[in-house]
Coordinates of N, CA and C in Angstrom, one line a residue:
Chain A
X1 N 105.5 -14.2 49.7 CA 104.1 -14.5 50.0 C 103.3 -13.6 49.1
X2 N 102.4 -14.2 48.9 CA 101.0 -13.2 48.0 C 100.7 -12.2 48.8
X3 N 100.0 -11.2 48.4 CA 99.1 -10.3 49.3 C 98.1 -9.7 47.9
X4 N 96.8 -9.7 48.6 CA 96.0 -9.1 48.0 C 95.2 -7.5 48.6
X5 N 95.3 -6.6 47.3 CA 94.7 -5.3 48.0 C 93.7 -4.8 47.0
X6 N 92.5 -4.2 48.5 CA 91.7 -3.8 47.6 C 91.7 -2.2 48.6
X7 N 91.7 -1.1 47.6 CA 92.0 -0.5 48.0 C 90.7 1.1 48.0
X8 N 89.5 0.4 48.1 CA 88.4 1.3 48.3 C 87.6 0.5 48.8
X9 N 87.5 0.9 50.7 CA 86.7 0.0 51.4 C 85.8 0.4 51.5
X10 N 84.7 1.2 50.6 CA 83.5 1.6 50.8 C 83.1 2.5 48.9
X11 N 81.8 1.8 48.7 CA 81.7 2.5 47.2 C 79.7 2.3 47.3
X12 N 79.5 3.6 46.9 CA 78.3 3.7 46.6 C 77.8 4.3 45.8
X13 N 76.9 3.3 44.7 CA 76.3 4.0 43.1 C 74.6 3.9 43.0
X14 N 74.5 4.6 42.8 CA 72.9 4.4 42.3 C 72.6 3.0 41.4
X15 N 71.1 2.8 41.3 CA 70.8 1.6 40.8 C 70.9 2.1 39.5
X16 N 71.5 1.0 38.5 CA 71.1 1.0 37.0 C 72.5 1.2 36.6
X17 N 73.3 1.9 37.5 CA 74.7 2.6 36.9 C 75.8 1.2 37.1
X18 N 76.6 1.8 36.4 CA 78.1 0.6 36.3 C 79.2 1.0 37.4
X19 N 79.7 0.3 37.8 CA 80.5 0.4 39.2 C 81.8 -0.1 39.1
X20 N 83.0 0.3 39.2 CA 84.3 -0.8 39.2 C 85.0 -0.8 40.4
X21 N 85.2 -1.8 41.3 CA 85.8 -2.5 42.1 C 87.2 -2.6 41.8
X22 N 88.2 -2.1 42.7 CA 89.7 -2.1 42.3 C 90.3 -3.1 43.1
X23 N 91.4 -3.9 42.4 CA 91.7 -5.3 43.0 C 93.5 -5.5 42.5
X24 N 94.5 -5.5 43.4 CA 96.1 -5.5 43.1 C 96.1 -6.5 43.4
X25 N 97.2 -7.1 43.2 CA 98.0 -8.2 43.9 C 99.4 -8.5 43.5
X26 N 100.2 -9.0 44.7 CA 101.6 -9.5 44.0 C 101.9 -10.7 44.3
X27 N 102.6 -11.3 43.6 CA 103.3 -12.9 43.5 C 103.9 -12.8 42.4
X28 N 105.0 -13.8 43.1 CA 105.9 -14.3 41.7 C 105.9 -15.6 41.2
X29 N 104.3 -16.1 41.1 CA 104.1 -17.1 40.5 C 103.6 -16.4 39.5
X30 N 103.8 -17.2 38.6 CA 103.0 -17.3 36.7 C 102.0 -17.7 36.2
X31 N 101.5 -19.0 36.9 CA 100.4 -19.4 36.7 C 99.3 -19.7 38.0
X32 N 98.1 -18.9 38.2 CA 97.7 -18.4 39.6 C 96.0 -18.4 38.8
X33 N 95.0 -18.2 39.7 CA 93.8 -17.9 39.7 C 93.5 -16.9 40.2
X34 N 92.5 -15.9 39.9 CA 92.0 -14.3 40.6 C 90.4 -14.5 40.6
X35 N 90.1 -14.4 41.7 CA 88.5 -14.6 41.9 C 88.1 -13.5 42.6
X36 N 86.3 -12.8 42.4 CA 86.2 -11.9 42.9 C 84.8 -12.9 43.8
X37 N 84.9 -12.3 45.3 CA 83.8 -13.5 45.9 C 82.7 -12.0 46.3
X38 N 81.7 -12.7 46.5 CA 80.4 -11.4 47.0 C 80.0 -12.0 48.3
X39 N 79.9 -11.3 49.5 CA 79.5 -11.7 50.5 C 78.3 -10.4 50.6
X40 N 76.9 -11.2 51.2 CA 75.8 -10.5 51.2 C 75.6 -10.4 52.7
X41 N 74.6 -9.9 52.7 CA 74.4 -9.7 54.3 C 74.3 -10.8 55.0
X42 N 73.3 -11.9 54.0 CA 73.4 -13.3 55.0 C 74.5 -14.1 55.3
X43 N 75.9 -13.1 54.4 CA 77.1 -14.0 55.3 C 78.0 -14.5 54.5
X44 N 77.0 -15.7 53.5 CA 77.3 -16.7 52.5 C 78.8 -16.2 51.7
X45 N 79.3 -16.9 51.8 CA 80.8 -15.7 49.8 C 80.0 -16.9 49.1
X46 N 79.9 -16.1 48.1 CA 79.8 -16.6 46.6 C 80.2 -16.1 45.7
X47 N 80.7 -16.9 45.4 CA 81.9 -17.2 43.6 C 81.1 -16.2 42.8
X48 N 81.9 -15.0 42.1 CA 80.6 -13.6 41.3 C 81.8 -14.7 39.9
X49 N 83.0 -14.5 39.8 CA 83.9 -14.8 38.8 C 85.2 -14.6 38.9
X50 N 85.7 -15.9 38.1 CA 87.1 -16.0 38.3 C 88.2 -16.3 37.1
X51 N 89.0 -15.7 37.1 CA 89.9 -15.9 35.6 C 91.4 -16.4 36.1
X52 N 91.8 -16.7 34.8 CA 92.7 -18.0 34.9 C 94.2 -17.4 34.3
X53 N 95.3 -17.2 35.3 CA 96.0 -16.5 34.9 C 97.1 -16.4 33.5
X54 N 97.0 -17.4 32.6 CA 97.7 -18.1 31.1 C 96.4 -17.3 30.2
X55 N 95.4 -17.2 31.0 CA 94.3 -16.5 29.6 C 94.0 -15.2 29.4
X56 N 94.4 -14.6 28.3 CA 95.0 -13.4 27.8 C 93.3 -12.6 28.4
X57 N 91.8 -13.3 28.1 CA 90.7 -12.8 27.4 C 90.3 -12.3 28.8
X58 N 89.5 -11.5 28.8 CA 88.8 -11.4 30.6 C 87.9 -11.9 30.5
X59 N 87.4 -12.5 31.9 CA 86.4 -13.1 31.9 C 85.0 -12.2 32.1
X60 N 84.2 -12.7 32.2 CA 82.8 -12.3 31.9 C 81.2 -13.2 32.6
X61 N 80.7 -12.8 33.4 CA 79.6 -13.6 34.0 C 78.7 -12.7 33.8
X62 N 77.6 -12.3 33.0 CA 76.3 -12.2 32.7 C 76.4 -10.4 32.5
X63 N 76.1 -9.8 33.9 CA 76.4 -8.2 34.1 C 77.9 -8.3 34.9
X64 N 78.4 -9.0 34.8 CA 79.7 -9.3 35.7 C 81.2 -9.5 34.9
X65 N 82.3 -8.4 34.8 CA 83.1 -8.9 34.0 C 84.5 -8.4 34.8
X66 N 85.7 -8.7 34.3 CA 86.9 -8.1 34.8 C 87.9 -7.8 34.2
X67 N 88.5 -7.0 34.1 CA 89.9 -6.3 33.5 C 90.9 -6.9 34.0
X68 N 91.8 -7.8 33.6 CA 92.9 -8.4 34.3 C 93.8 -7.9 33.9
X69 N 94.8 -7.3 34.3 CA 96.1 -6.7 33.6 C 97.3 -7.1 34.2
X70 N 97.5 -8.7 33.5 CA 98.8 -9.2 34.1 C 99.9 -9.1 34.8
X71 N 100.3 -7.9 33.7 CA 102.0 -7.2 33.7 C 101.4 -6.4 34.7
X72 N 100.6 -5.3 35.3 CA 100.5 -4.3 36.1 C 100.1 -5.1 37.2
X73 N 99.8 -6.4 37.6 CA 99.1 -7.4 38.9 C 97.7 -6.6 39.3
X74 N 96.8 -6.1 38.2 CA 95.7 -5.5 38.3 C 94.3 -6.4 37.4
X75 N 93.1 -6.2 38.7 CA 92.2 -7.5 38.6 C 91.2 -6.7 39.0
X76 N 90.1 -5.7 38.3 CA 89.3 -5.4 38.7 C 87.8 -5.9 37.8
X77 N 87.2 -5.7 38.9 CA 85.6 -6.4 38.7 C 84.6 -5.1 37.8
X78 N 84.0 -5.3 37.1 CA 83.4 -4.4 36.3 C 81.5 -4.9 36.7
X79 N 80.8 -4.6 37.4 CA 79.3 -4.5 37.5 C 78.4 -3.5 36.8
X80 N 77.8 -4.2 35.8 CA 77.3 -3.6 34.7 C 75.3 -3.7 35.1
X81 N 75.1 -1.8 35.0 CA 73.4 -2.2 35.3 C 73.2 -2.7 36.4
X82 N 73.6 -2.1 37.6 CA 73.7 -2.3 39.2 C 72.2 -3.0 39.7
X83 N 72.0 -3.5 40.5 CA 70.7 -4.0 41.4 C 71.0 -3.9 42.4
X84 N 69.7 -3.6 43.1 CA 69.9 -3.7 44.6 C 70.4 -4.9 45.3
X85 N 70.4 -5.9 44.4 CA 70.6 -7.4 45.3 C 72.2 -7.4 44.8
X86 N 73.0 -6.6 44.5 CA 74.2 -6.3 44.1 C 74.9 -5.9 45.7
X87 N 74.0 -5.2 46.3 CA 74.4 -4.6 47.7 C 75.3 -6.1 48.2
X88 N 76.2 -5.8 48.6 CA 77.5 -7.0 49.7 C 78.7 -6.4 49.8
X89 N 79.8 -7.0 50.9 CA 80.9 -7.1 50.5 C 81.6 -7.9 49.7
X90 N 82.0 -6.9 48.8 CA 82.9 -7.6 47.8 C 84.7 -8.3 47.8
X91 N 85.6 -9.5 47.8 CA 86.3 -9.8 48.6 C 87.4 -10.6 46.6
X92 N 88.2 -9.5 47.1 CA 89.3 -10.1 45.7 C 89.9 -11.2 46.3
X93 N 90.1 -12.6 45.7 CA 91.1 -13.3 46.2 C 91.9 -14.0 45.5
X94 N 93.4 -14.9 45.5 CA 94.4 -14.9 44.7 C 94.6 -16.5 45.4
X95 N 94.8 -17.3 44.3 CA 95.1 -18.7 44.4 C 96.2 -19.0 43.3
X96 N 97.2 -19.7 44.0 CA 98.0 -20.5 43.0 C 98.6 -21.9 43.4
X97 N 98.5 -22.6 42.4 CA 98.7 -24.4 42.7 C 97.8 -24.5 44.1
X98 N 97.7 -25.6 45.0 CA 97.6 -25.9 46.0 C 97.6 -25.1 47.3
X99 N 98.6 -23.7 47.0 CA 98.2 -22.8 48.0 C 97.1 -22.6 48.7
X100 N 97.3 -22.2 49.5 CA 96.0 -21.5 50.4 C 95.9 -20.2 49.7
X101 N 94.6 -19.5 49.6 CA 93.5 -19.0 49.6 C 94.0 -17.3 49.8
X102 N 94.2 -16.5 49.5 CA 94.7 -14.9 50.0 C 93.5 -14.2 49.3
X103 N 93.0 -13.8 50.4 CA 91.5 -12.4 50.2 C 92.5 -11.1 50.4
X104 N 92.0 -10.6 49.6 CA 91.8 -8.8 50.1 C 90.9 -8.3 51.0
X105 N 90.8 -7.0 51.6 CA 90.4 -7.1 53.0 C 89.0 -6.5 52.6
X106 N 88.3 -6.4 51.3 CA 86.8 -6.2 50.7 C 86.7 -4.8 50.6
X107 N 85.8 -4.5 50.0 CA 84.9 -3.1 49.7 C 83.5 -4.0 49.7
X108 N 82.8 -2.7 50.7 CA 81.6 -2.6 51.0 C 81.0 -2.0 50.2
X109 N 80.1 -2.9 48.9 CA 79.8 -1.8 47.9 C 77.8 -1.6 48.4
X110 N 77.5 -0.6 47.6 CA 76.2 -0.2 48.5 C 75.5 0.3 47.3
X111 N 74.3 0.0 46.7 CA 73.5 0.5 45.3 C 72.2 0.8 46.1
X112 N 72.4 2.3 46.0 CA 70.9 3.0 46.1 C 70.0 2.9 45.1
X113 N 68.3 3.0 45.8 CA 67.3 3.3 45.0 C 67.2 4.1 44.4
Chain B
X1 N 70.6 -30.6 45.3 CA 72.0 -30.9 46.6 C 72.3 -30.0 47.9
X2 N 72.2 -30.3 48.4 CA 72.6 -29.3 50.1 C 73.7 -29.0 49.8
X3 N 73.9 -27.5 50.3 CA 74.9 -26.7 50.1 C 75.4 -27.1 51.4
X4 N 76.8 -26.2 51.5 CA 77.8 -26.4 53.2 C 76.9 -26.0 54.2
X5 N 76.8 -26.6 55.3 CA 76.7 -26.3 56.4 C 77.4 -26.4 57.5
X6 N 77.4 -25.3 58.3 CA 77.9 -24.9 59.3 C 76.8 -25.3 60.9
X7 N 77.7 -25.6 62.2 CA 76.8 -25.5 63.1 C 77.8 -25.4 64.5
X8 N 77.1 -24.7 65.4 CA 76.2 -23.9 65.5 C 76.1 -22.4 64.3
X9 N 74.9 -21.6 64.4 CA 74.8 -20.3 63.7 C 76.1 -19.6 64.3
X10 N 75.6 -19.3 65.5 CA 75.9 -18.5 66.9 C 76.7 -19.1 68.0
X11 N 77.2 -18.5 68.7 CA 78.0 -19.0 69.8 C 78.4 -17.9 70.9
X12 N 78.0 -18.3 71.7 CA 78.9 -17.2 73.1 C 79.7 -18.0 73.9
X13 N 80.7 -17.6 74.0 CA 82.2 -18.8 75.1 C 82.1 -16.9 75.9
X14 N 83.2 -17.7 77.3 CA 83.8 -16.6 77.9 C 85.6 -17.2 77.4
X15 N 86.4 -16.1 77.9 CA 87.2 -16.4 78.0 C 88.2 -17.6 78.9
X16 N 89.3 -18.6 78.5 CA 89.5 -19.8 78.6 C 88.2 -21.4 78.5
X17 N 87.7 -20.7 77.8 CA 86.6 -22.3 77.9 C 87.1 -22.7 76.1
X18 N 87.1 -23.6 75.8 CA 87.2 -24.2 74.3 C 85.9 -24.4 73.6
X19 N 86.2 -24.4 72.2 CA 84.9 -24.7 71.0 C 85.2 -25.2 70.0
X20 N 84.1 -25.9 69.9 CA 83.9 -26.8 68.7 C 83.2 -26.5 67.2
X21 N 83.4 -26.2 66.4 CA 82.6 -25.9 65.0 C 82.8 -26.9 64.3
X22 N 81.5 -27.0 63.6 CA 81.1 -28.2 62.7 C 81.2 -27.2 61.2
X23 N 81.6 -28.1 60.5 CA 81.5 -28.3 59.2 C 80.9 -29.3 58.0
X24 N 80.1 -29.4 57.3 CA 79.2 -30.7 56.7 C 79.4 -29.6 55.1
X25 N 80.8 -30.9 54.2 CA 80.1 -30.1 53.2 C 79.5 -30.5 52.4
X26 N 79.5 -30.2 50.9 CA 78.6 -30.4 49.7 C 78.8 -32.0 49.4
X27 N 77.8 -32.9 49.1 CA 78.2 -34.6 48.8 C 79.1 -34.8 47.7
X28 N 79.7 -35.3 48.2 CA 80.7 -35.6 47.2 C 82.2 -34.3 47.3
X29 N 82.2 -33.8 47.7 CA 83.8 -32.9 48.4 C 84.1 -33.6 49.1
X30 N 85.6 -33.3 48.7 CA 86.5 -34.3 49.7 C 87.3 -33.2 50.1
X31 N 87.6 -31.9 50.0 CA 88.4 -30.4 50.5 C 87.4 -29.9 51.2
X32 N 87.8 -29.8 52.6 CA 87.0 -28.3 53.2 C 88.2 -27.4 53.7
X33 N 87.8 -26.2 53.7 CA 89.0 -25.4 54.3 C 88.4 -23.8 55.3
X34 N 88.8 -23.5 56.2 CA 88.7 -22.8 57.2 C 89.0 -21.6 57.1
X35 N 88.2 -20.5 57.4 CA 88.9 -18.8 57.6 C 88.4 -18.0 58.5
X36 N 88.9 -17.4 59.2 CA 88.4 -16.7 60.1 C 88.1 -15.1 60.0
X37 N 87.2 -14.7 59.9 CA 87.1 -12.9 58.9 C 86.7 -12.2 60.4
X38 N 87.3 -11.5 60.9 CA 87.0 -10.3 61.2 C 87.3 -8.4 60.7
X39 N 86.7 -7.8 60.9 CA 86.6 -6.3 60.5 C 88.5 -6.1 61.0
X40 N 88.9 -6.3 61.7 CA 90.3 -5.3 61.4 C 91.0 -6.6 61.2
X41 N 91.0 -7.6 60.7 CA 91.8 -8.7 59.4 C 91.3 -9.1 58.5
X42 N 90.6 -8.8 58.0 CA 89.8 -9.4 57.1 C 89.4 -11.2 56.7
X43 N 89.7 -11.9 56.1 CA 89.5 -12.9 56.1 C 91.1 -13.9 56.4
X44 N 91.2 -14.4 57.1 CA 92.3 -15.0 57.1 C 91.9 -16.2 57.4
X45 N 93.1 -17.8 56.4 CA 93.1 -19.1 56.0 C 93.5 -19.7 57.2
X46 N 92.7 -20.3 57.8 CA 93.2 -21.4 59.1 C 93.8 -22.7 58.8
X47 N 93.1 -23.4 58.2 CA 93.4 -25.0 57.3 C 92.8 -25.8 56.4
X48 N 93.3 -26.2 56.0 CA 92.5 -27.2 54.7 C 92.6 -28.5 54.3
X49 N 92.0 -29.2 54.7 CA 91.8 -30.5 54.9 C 91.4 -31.0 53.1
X50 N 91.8 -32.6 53.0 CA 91.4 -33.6 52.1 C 91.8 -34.7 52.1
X51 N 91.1 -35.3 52.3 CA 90.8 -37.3 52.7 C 91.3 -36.9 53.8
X52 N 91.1 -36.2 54.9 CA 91.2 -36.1 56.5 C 92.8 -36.0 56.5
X53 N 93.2 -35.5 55.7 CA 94.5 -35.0 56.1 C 94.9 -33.7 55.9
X54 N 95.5 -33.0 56.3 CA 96.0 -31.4 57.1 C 96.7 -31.2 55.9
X55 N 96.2 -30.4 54.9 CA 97.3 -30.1 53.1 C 97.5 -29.2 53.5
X56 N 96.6 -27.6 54.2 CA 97.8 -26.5 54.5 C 97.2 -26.0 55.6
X57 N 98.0 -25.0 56.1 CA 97.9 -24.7 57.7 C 98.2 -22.9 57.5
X58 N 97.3 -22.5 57.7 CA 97.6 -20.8 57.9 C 98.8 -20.7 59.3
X59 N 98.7 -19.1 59.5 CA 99.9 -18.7 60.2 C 98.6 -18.3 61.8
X60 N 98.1 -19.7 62.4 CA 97.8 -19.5 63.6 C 98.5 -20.0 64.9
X61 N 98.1 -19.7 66.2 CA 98.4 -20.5 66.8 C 98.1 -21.9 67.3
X62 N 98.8 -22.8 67.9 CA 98.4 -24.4 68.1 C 97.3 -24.3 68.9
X63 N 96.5 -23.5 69.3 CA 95.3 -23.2 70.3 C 94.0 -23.5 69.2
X64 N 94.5 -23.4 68.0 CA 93.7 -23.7 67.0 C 93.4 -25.3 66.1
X65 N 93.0 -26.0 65.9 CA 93.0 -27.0 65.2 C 92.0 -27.7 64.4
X66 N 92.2 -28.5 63.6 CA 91.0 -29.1 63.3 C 91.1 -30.9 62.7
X67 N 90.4 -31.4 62.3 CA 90.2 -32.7 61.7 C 89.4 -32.9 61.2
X68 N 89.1 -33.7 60.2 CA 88.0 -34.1 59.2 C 88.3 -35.8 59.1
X69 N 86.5 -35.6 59.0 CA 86.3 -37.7 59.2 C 86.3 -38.2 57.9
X70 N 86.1 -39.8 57.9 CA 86.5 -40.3 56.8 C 84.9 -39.8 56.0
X71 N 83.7 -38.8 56.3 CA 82.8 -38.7 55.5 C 83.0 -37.5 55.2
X72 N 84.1 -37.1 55.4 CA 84.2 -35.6 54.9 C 83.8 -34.3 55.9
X73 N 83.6 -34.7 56.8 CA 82.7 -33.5 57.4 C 84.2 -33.1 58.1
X74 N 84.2 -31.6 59.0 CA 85.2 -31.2 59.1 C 84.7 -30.7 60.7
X75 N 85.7 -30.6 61.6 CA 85.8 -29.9 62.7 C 87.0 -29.0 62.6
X76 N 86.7 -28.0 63.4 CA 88.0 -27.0 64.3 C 87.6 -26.9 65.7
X77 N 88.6 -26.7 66.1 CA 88.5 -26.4 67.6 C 89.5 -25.3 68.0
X78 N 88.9 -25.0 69.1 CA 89.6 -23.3 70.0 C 89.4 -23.7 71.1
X79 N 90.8 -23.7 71.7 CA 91.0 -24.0 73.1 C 91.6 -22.7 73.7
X80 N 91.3 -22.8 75.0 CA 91.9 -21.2 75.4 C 91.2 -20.0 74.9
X81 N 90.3 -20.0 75.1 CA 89.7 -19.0 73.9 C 90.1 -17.6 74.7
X82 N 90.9 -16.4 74.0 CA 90.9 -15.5 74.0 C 89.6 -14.6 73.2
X83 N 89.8 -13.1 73.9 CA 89.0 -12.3 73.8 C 88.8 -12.1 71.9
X84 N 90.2 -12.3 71.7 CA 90.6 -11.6 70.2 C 90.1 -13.3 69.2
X85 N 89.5 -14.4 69.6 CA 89.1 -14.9 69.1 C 87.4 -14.5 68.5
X86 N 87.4 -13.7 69.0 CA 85.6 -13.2 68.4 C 85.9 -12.9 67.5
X87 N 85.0 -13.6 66.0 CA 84.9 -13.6 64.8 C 83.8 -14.5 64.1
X88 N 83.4 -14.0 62.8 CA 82.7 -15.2 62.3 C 84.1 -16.3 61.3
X89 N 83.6 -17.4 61.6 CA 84.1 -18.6 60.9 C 83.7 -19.4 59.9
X90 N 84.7 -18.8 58.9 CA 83.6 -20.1 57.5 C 84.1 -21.2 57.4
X91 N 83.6 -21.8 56.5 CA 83.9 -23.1 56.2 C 83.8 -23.1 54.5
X92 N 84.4 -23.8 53.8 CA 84.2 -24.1 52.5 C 84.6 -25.6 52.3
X93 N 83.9 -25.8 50.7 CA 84.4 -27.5 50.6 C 84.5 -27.1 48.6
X94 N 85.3 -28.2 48.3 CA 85.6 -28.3 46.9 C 85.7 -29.4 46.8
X95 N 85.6 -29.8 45.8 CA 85.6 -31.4 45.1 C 87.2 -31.9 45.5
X96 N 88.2 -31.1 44.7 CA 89.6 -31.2 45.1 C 90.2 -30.0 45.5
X97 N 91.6 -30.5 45.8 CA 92.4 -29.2 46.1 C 93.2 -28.3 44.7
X98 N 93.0 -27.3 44.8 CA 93.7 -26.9 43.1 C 93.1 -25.5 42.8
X99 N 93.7 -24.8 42.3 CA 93.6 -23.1 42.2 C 92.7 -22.9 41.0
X100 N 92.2 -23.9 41.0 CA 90.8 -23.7 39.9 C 89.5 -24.2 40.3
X101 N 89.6 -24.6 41.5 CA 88.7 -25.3 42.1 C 87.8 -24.1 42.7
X102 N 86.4 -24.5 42.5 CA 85.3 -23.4 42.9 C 85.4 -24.0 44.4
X103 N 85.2 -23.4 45.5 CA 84.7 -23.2 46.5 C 83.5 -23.1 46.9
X104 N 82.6 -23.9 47.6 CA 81.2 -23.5 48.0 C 81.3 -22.9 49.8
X105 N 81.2 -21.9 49.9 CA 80.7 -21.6 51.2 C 79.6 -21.2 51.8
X106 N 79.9 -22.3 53.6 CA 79.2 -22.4 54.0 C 78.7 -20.7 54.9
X107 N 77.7 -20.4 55.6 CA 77.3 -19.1 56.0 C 77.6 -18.9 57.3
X108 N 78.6 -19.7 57.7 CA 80.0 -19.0 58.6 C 79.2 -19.5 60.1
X109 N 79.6 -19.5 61.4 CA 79.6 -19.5 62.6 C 79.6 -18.2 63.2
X110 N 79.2 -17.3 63.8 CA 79.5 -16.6 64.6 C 80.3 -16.3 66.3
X111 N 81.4 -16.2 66.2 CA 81.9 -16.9 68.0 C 82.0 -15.4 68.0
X112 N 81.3 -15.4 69.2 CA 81.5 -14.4 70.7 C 82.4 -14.6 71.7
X113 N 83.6 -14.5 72.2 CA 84.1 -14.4 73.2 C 84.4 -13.3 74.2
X114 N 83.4 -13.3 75.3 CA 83.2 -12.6 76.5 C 84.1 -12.4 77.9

C-alpha cells in the first residue's frame, strides 16, 4: 500500500521569504502522480501542482515549484516570495493508475506580515 | 462553469440517526470521489464513482455508502451515525478516472455528530 508523509505539521515564514514543505512517500509502482493540494480556510483543496512520475524535470507553477527526487521517494514543494493568501493547509498526495487517492496528513503553513 | 458543489454546508445528526450528502459536480465529469478529513486522520478516500458505478472503495465500514445518477451528481450516505463520524466531507469530480486527472473540489460538508 502507498503511504504519504509529511512530516512538519506546522511552518511559519514571514512574508516575501521562500518556504519548503517536506513531502515522502513509498510505493512500488514506477509510474505514479505526486500532487501538492492547498487547502485555505474556506475549506476548498486546490490543485497548487503536480508532476508526473517518468519526468526527470520538476515541475513549476508561477512562485510554485518542486524537487522530486525519485530514487529517495522525496516530493517537496518549494514557495517562492511568500503572500499572505499563501496562508492554508498544505496536503502531499500520491496517485497511481486508477488508484485511489493517498494524502499526507498536511502542514499548516502560516505567512506573517 | 460552476465549480463542485456540495450540500448541505453544515449538518448536526445525534447519534444513530442517518445522512445524506449531496454532491453536484463540474458539467461535464463523469468521476466524483469522496474523503472524509478529520484532525487525527487526516484525509481519508471513501469512494469513487464513474458512469454510476463503484471503481474504488476505501477501507470503511458498510454503514457508509454511496451512488451516483445517470447525471452525474453523487450521494453518500451514513447510517448509524456514530460519534467518531464527525468530520468535514469532500467531494471531488474529474472528467475521468486516471492518476493524471486534475480533481476539482468541492468545499466539503461539515457533519456534527452529537
Amino acid at each position: 500500500a502507498q503511504t504519504v508523509t509529511q512530516s512538519q505539521p506546522e511552518m511559519s515564514v514571514q512574508e516575501a521569504e521562500t518556504v519548503t514543505l517536506s513531502c515522502t512517500y513509498d510505493t512500488s509502482e514506477n509510474n505514479y502522480y505526486l500532487f501538492w493540494y492547498k487547502q485555505p480556510p474556506s475549506r476548498q483543496m486546490i490543485l497548487v501542482i503536480r508532476q508526473e512520475a517518468y519526468k526527470q524535470q520538476n515541475a513549476t507553477e508561477n512562485r510554485f515549484s518542486v524537487n522530486f527526487q525519485k530514487a529517495a521517494k522525496s516530493f517537496s514543494l518549494k514557495i517562492s516570495d511568500s503572500q499572505l493568501g499563501d496562508t492554508a493547509m498544505y496536503f502531499c498526495a500520491f496517485r497511481a493508475g486508477a488508484q485511489k487517492l493517498v494524502f499526507g496528513q498536511g502542514t499548516r503553513l502560516t505567512i506573517n506580515p | 462553469k460552476a465549480g463542485v458543489t456540495q450540500t448541505p454546508r453544515y449538518l448536526i445528526k445525534t447519534r444513530g440517526q442517518q445522512v445524506t450528502l449531496s454532491c453536484s459536480p463540474i458539467s461535464g465529469h463523469r468521476s466524483v470521489s469522496w474523503y472524509q478529513q478529520t484532525p487525527g486522520q487526516g484525509l481519508q478516500f471513501l469512494f469513487e464513482y464513474f458512469s454510476e458505478t463503484q471503481r474504488n472503495k476505501g477501507n470503511f465500514p458498510g454503514r457508509f455508502s454511496g451512488r451516483q445518477f445517470s447525471n452525474s451528481r453523487s450521494e453518500m450516505n451514513v447510517s448509524t451515525l456514530e460519534l467518531g463520524d464527525s468530520a468535514l466531507y469532500l467531494c471531488a469530480s474529474s472528467l475521468f478516472i486516471g492518476q493524471n486527472e486534475k480533481l476539482f473540489f468541492g468545499s466539503g460538508t461539515q457533519l456534527s455528530v452529537l
